[in-house]
Amino acid sequence: MRFEISKVLDAIEGRVCTDPSLARAVVDLAEVIRYQDIDGGRPASLLRLGMVIDALSRELEEDSVQVYAVVHRALLSDADLTSNERMVVRRWADDGLVEVLDNPGDRMLEVADLLGLPVLSRVRFDGLRGRFPWLVEQPGRVVAPVPGAGGPVFIAHVGGGHSPVAGKRSPTGVKLLARQWRCPESGCALFGGGGGGGAFADLAGGADRSPAAQPPPSLRNGVPTCPRHGARLGDGGPRPRTEVLAVRVGGLVRRRFVLSEEQPVVAGRAPEQDGGIMLGQWLNDEARRWISRGHVRFELRVGEVIVTDVSTNGSGIRPAGSMVESDRIPLAPQQSRVLGENDMVELYPGVQIGRAEELPTGAPFTPTSVMAEAPTMAMRLPRP
Ligand SMILES: [Zn+2]
């Protein structure tokens, strides 16, 4: 049982990040883990974060969605959590996967404002509507996770909608995210050399954190500040440009990844390269036989996404996402091509990669649950 819980927590770990390009909503971890009405279990449980992430995944009709979690420092020693859960949150903090603050204040809304993200919270934030007009202007920017028949569902505080709605990055957010920042505190997991690495360091945080993945600074009196240390951040020069690409298998977006100018990314059945995008787990036997370990390589050069086939069997380009067979342009092994705005590269029929915003969703959606390792475990937890 304990082993299974830790597997679920590992799965949840892959769904928290502070990467501005990948986070799809903001949560306050201290709030979410206390939604006792969702499962009737312990006063606080980290598994509820997984349930809320699953709900977001269902709403966005996309797998592997990630959330930006703001964490009150007191949570690291919260006696309502198990010691294992506290250890896990501490690890996330060390790896920069979550933002730990002595006093979160309105940081959750600031992050949502700078990144244009929806907020998953039961708090109404009435007093902050002057500072963040989108709280009223964009119904759905704040949705409350509430119990539903098949897990949590969302209800908007304003306007009565029920889907989390993304906005645009605020002008301040655009400016802050054009630069990379350095925290004077040594070992700052958010704006520095990073902490201890860990299993998912290559995805989001830790020692190898790319400057392109830095979270948005906090603005205090107009000064970019480290939200964790309260220290003024130094300007480390322009931030590398990025494009967010998405993998679609069988009509469903399975995951997004960030391509930055800093280094190419290889996608395939099981790429050997660092930071490679592994597709094997989503492929049927035929696709697995066809697709090479490393199949296509993406590079970002002067704003253009260049795709190179590095496979044995070749690929194809779907111009403007067209599914008409005669439109498909073959991409032979070792051949390169600039990926047009709406183009997708097709590694095998039904296995495509393109810009995240352009990928149409399609088929009826059944997301893979982050809780899949133990679907009903949250329900079986002992009541207090
Ligand atoms: Zn710092």
Coordinates of C-alpha atoms and ligand atoms in Angstrom, one line a residue:
M1 CA 0.0 0.0 0.0
R2 CA 2.7 2.4 1.0
F3 CA 4.6 1.5 -2.1
E4 CA 1.6 2.1 -4.3
I5 CA 1.0 5.5 -2.7
S6 CA 4.6 6.5 -3.4
K7 CA 4.1 5.5 -7.1
V8 CA 1.0 7.7 -7.3
L9 CA 3.0 10.6 -5.7
D10 CA 5.8 10.0 -8.3
A11 CA 3.2 10.3 -11.0
I12 CA 1.8 13.5 -9.5
E13 CA 5.4 14.8 -9.3
G14 CA 5.5 14.7 -13.1
R15 CA 2.5 17.0 -13.2
V16 CA 3.8 19.9 -11.1
C17 CA 6.1 22.5 -12.6
T18 CA 7.0 26.1 -12.5
D19 CA 7.8 26.3 -16.2
P20 CA 5.8 29.2 -17.7
S21 CA 5.5 27.3 -21.0
L22 CA 4.0 24.2 -19.6
A23 CA 1.9 25.1 -16.6
R24 CA -1.8 25.2 -17.5
A25 CA -3.3 26.4 -14.2
V26 CA -2.2 27.7 -10.8
V27 CA -3.1 26.1 -7.5
D28 CA -2.4 26.8 -3.9
L29 CA -1.2 23.4 -2.6
A30 CA -2.2 24.1 1.0
E31 CA -5.7 24.8 -0.1
V32 CA -6.1 21.8 -2.6
I33 CA -4.9 19.1 -0.2
R34 CA -7.6 20.1 2.3
Y35 CA -10.6 19.5 0.0
Q36 CA -11.8 16.8 2.4
D37 CA -15.3 16.7 0.7
I38 CA -13.7 15.3 -2.4
D39 CA -12.9 11.9 -0.9
G40 CA -14.0 12.1 2.7
G41 CA -10.5 11.0 3.7
R42 CA -7.9 12.5 6.0
P43 CA -7.9 16.2 6.8
A44 CA -5.0 16.8 4.3
S45 CA -3.9 14.5 1.5
L46 CA -1.5 15.1 -1.3
L47 CA -3.5 12.7 -3.5
R48 CA -6.2 15.4 -3.8
L49 CA -3.7 17.4 -5.9
G50 CA -3.7 14.4 -8.3
M51 CA -7.5 14.3 -8.4
V52 CA -7.7 18.0 -9.2
I53 CA -5.0 17.6 -11.9
D54 CA -7.1 14.7 -13.4
A55 CA -10.1 17.0 -13.4
L56 CA -8.1 19.7 -15.3
S57 CA -7.0 17.0 -17.7
R58 CA -10.6 16.0 -18.4
E59 CA -11.6 19.6 -18.9
L60 CA -8.7 20.4 -21.3
E61 CA -9.2 17.1 -23.0
E62 CA -5.4 16.5 -22.9
D63 CA -3.1 14.1 -21.1
S64 CA -0.1 15.0 -18.9
V65 CA -1.3 18.5 -18.1
Q66 CA 0.9 20.3 -15.5
V67 CA 0.0 22.8 -12.8
Y68 CA 1.9 25.5 -11.1
A69 CA 1.7 25.0 -7.4
V70 CA 2.3 27.8 -4.9
V71 CA 3.2 26.3 -1.5
H72 CA 3.1 27.9 1.9
R73 CA 6.3 27.0 3.8
A74 CA 4.2 25.9 6.8
L75 CA 3.0 23.0 4.7
L76 CA 6.5 21.4 4.8
S77 CA 5.9 20.6 8.4
D78 CA 2.1 20.2 8.3
A79 CA 1.2 17.4 10.8
D80 CA -2.0 16.6 8.8
L81 CA 0.2 15.2 6.0
T82 CA 2.1 11.9 6.4
S83 CA 5.8 12.1 6.8
N84 CA 6.2 10.6 3.4
E85 CA 4.0 13.3 1.9
R86 CA 6.0 16.0 3.7
M87 CA 9.2 14.5 2.3
V88 CA 7.8 14.5 -1.2
V89 CA 6.7 18.2 -1.0
R90 CA 10.2 19.1 0.3
R91 CA 11.7 17.3 -2.6
W92 CA 9.5 19.2 -5.0
A93 CA 10.6 22.4 -3.4
D94 CA 14.3 21.5 -3.6
D95 CA 13.9 20.7 -7.2
G96 CA 12.0 23.9 -8.0
L97 CA 9.0 22.0 -9.2
V98 CA 6.8 24.1 -6.8
E99 CA 7.3 27.5 -5.4
V100 CA 7.6 27.6 -1.6
L101 CA 6.9 30.9 0.1
D102 CA 7.0 32.1 3.7
N103 CA 3.8 34.0 3.0
P104 CA 2.1 33.3 -0.4
G105 CA -0.2 36.4 -0.1
D106 CA -1.6 37.0 -3.6
R107 CA 1.3 35.3 -5.4
M108 CA -1.1 32.7 -6.9
L109 CA -3.0 35.5 -8.6
E110 CA 0.2 37.3 -9.6
V111 CA 1.4 34.1 -11.3
A112 CA -1.9 33.7 -13.1
D113 CA -1.7 37.3 -14.2
L114 CA 1.8 37.2 -15.5
L115 CA 1.3 33.8 -17.3
G116 CA -2.3 34.2 -18.4
L117 CA -3.3 31.1 -16.5
P118 CA -6.6 30.1 -14.9
V119 CA -6.7 29.7 -11.1
L120 CA -8.1 26.5 -9.5
S121 CA -9.4 27.8 -6.1
R122 CA -12.4 28.0 -3.9
V123 CA -11.4 31.5 -2.8
R124 CA -13.3 34.3 -4.4
F125 CA -10.6 37.0 -4.2
D126 CA -13.3 39.8 -4.1
G127 CA -10.8 42.3 -2.6
L128 CA -8.4 41.9 -5.5
R129 CA -10.7 42.6 -8.4
G130 CA -9.3 46.2 -8.7
R131 CA -5.7 44.9 -9.1
F132 CA -6.7 42.0 -11.4
P133 CA -9.6 43.1 -13.5
W134 CA -9.7 39.7 -15.3
L135 CA -11.1 38.2 -12.1
V136 CA -14.4 39.8 -13.3
E137 CA -13.8 40.3 -17.0
Q138 CA -13.0 36.7 -17.8
P139 CA -15.4 34.3 -16.2
G140 CA -13.6 31.0 -15.8
R141 CA -10.2 32.5 -14.9
V142 CA -11.0 31.3 -11.4
V143 CA -12.8 28.0 -11.0
A144 CA -13.5 26.1 -7.8
P145 CA -12.8 22.4 -7.7
V146 CA -15.9 20.8 -6.2
P147 CA -16.9 17.2 -5.7
G148 CA -18.5 15.6 -8.8
A149 CA -19.7 12.1 -9.7
G150 CA -16.5 10.9 -11.4
G151 CA -14.1 13.1 -9.4
P152 CA -13.8 16.8 -8.9
V153 CA -15.4 19.2 -11.4
F154 CA -15.0 23.0 -11.7
I155 CA -17.5 25.8 -11.1
A156 CA -16.6 29.4 -12.0
H157 CA -17.1 32.1 -9.3
V158 CA -18.2 34.6 -11.8
G159 CA -20.6 33.9 -14.7
G160 CA -21.6 30.4 -13.7
G161 CA -19.4 28.6 -16.3
H162 CA -17.5 25.5 -15.4
S163 CA -14.4 25.3 -17.6
P164 CA -11.1 26.8 -16.6
V165 CA -10.3 29.6 -19.1
A166 CA -6.8 30.7 -20.0
G167 CA -6.1 34.4 -20.7
K168 CA -3.1 36.1 -22.2
R169 CA 0.2 36.9 -20.4
S170 CA -0.1 40.4 -19.0
P171 CA 2.2 43.0 -20.6
T172 CA 4.3 42.9 -17.4
G173 CA 4.5 39.1 -17.7
V174 CA 5.7 39.4 -21.3
K175 CA 8.4 41.8 -20.3
L176 CA 9.6 39.8 -17.3
L177 CA 9.6 36.5 -19.3
A178 CA 11.8 38.1 -22.0
R179 CA 14.7 38.1 -19.7
Q180 CA 16.5 35.4 -17.5
W181 CA 17.0 36.2 -13.8
R182 CA 19.5 35.3 -11.2
C183 CA 18.9 35.1 -7.4
P184 CA 21.8 36.1 -5.2
E185 CA 20.9 33.2 -2.7
S186 CA 23.1 30.3 -3.5
G187 CA 21.3 27.1 -4.5
C188 CA 18.0 29.0 -5.3
A189 CA 15.9 26.3 -7.0
L190 CA 13.9 28.8 -9.0
F191 CA 16.5 31.4 -10.2
G192 CA 19.9 29.8 -9.8
G193 CA 21.9 26.7 -10.0
G194 CA 19.1 24.7 -8.5
G195 CA 18.8 22.0 -5.9
G196 CA 19.1 18.3 -5.8
G197 CA 18.0 17.2 -9.3
G198 CA 15.8 14.2 -8.8
A199 CA 13.9 11.9 -11.1
F200 CA 12.2 14.7 -13.0
A201 CA 15.0 17.3 -13.0
D202 CA 15.2 16.9 -16.8
L203 CA 11.6 17.9 -17.2
A204 CA 11.3 21.0 -15.1
G205 CA 13.6 21.9 -12.2
G206 CA 16.8 21.0 -10.5
A207 CA 20.4 21.6 -11.2
D208 CA 20.0 21.5 -15.0
R209 CA 17.1 23.9 -15.2
S210 CA 17.2 25.8 -18.5
P211 CA 16.9 29.5 -18.2
A212 CA 14.0 29.1 -20.6
A213 CA 12.1 27.3 -17.9
Q214 CA 12.5 29.9 -15.1
P215 CA 9.3 30.9 -13.3
P216 CA 8.0 34.5 -13.5
P217 CA 9.7 36.7 -10.9
S218 CA 7.5 38.4 -8.3
L219 CA 7.2 42.1 -8.7
R220 CA 7.7 44.1 -5.5
N221 CA 7.5 47.8 -5.8
G222 CA 8.2 47.3 -9.5
V223 CA 11.4 45.4 -8.8
P224 CA 11.8 41.7 -10.0
T225 CA 12.2 39.7 -6.8
C226 CA 12.7 36.1 -6.0
P227 CA 9.4 34.9 -4.5
R228 CA 11.2 32.4 -2.3
H229 CA 14.0 34.5 -0.9
G230 CA 12.6 38.0 -1.2
A231 CA 15.9 39.0 -2.8
R232 CA 16.2 41.4 -5.8
L233 CA 16.9 39.4 -8.9
G234 CA 19.8 40.2 -11.3
D235 CA 19.1 40.5 -15.0
G236 CA 20.9 37.6 -16.7
G237 CA 20.3 38.7 -20.3
P238 CA 17.7 37.7 -22.8
R239 CA 15.8 34.5 -22.2
P240 CA 16.2 31.9 -24.9
R241 CA 13.3 31.7 -27.3
T242 CA 11.0 28.7 -27.0
E243 CA 8.2 27.0 -28.9
V244 CA 5.8 24.6 -27.2
L245 CA 5.3 21.4 -29.2
A246 CA 2.7 18.7 -28.5
V247 CA 2.6 15.0 -29.2
R248 CA -0.7 13.7 -30.5
V249 CA -1.3 10.0 -30.7
G250 CA -4.6 8.6 -31.9
G251 CA -6.2 12.0 -32.0
L252 CA -5.3 13.0 -28.4
V253 CA -2.6 15.3 -27.1
R254 CA -0.5 13.1 -24.8
R255 CA 2.1 15.6 -23.7
R256 CA 3.6 19.0 -24.4
F257 CA 7.3 19.8 -24.5
V258 CA 9.4 22.9 -24.8
L259 CA 11.8 23.4 -27.6
S260 CA 14.3 26.1 -26.9
E261 CA 17.1 27.7 -28.9
E262 CA 19.6 26.1 -26.5
Q263 CA 19.4 22.6 -27.7
P264 CA 17.6 20.2 -30.1
V265 CA 15.0 17.7 -28.9
V266 CA 14.7 14.2 -30.3
A267 CA 11.4 12.4 -30.2
G268 CA 11.0 8.7 -30.9
R269 CA 10.1 5.3 -29.5
A270 CA 12.8 5.6 -26.8
P271 CA 15.4 8.3 -27.6
E272 CA 18.8 7.9 -26.0
Q273 CA 19.5 11.7 -26.0
D274 CA 19.1 13.8 -22.8
G275 CA 15.7 15.4 -22.7
G276 CA 14.4 13.1 -25.5
I277 CA 10.7 12.7 -25.8
M278 CA 9.7 9.0 -25.4
L279 CA 6.6 7.9 -27.3
G280 CA 6.8 4.1 -26.8
Q281 CA 4.2 4.0 -24.0
W282 CA 1.5 5.3 -26.3
L283 CA 2.2 3.2 -29.4
N284 CA 0.7 -0.1 -30.6
D285 CA 2.9 -2.9 -31.8
E286 CA 2.9 -1.8 -35.4
A287 CA 3.8 1.8 -34.6
R288 CA 6.4 0.6 -32.2
R289 CA 8.0 -1.5 -34.9
W290 CA 7.9 1.4 -37.4
I291 CA 9.1 4.2 -35.2
S292 CA 12.8 4.4 -34.5
R293 CA 14.2 4.9 -31.0
G294 CA 15.1 8.4 -32.1
H295 CA 12.9 9.3 -35.0
V296 CA 12.7 13.0 -35.5
R297 CA 14.9 15.9 -34.3
F298 CA 13.5 19.4 -33.7
E299 CA 15.6 22.5 -33.6
L300 CA 14.6 26.1 -33.0
R301 CA 16.7 28.5 -35.2
V302 CA 15.8 32.2 -35.5
G303 CA 12.3 31.5 -34.7
E304 CA 11.8 28.6 -37.1
V305 CA 11.1 25.1 -36.0
I306 CA 13.2 22.8 -38.1
V307 CA 12.4 19.1 -38.2
T308 CA 14.9 16.5 -39.3
D309 CA 14.1 12.8 -39.8
V310 CA 16.7 10.7 -38.1
S311 CA 14.8 7.4 -38.4
T312 CA 15.2 4.3 -40.5
N313 CA 11.7 4.4 -42.1
G314 CA 11.1 8.1 -42.7
S315 CA 8.2 10.4 -41.7
G316 CA 5.8 12.8 -43.3
I317 CA 4.6 16.3 -43.0
R318 CA 0.9 17.1 -42.7
P319 CA 0.7 20.7 -44.1
A320 CA -1.6 22.8 -42.0
G321 CA -2.6 19.7 -40.2
S322 CA -4.4 18.3 -43.2
M323 CA -5.5 14.7 -42.9
V324 CA -6.0 14.3 -46.6
E325 CA -3.6 11.5 -47.8
S326 CA -2.6 13.3 -51.0
D327 CA -1.5 16.4 -49.0
R328 CA 1.0 14.4 -47.0
I329 CA 4.6 15.3 -47.9
P330 CA 7.1 12.5 -47.4
L331 CA 10.2 13.3 -45.2
A332 CA 12.9 10.8 -46.0
P333 CA 15.5 9.7 -43.6
Q334 CA 18.1 12.6 -43.0
Q335 CA 15.8 15.1 -44.7
S336 CA 15.1 18.4 -43.0
R337 CA 12.2 20.8 -43.3
V338 CA 10.9 24.0 -41.7
L339 CA 7.7 23.2 -39.9
G340 CA 5.1 25.7 -41.0
E341 CA 2.9 27.4 -38.5
N342 CA 0.2 24.7 -38.6
D343 CA 2.2 21.8 -40.0
M344 CA 2.6 18.6 -38.1
V345 CA 5.2 16.0 -38.6
E346 CA 3.8 12.5 -38.7
L347 CA 6.1 9.7 -37.5
Y348 CA 3.5 7.0 -38.3
P349 CA -0.2 7.3 -39.1
G350 CA -1.9 8.8 -36.1
V351 CA 1.4 9.8 -34.3
Q352 CA 2.0 13.5 -34.9
I353 CA 4.0 16.4 -33.4
G354 CA 3.3 20.0 -34.0
R355 CA 2.9 23.4 -32.3
A356 CA 0.8 22.9 -29.2
E357 CA -1.7 25.7 -29.9
E358 CA -2.4 24.5 -33.5
L359 CA -3.0 20.8 -32.7
P360 CA -6.7 20.2 -33.0
T361 CA -8.1 17.8 -30.4
G362 CA -10.4 15.2 -31.9
A363 CA -11.5 11.9 -30.8
P364 CA -13.6 11.3 -27.7
F365 CA -11.4 11.8 -24.8
T366 CA -10.5 9.5 -21.9
P367 CA -7.4 10.9 -20.2
T368 CA -4.9 8.7 -18.5
S369 CA -5.4 9.3 -14.8
V370 CA -2.4 10.4 -12.7
M371 CA -4.0 8.2 -10.1
A372 CA -4.1 5.2 -12.4
E373 CA -1.6 3.3 -10.2
A374 CA -4.3 3.1 -7.6
P375 CA -7.6 4.4 -8.9
T376 CA -9.7 4.0 -5.8
M377 CA -7.1 4.4 -3.2
A378 CA -8.0 7.9 -2.2
M379 CA -11.5 6.5 -1.4
R380 CA -10.0 3.7 0.7
L381 CA -7.9 5.9 3.0
P382 CA -8.9 5.6 6.6
R383 CA -11.3 8.2 7.9
P384 CA -10.0 10.3 10.8
Ligands
ZN1 ZN 15.8 32.8 -4.7

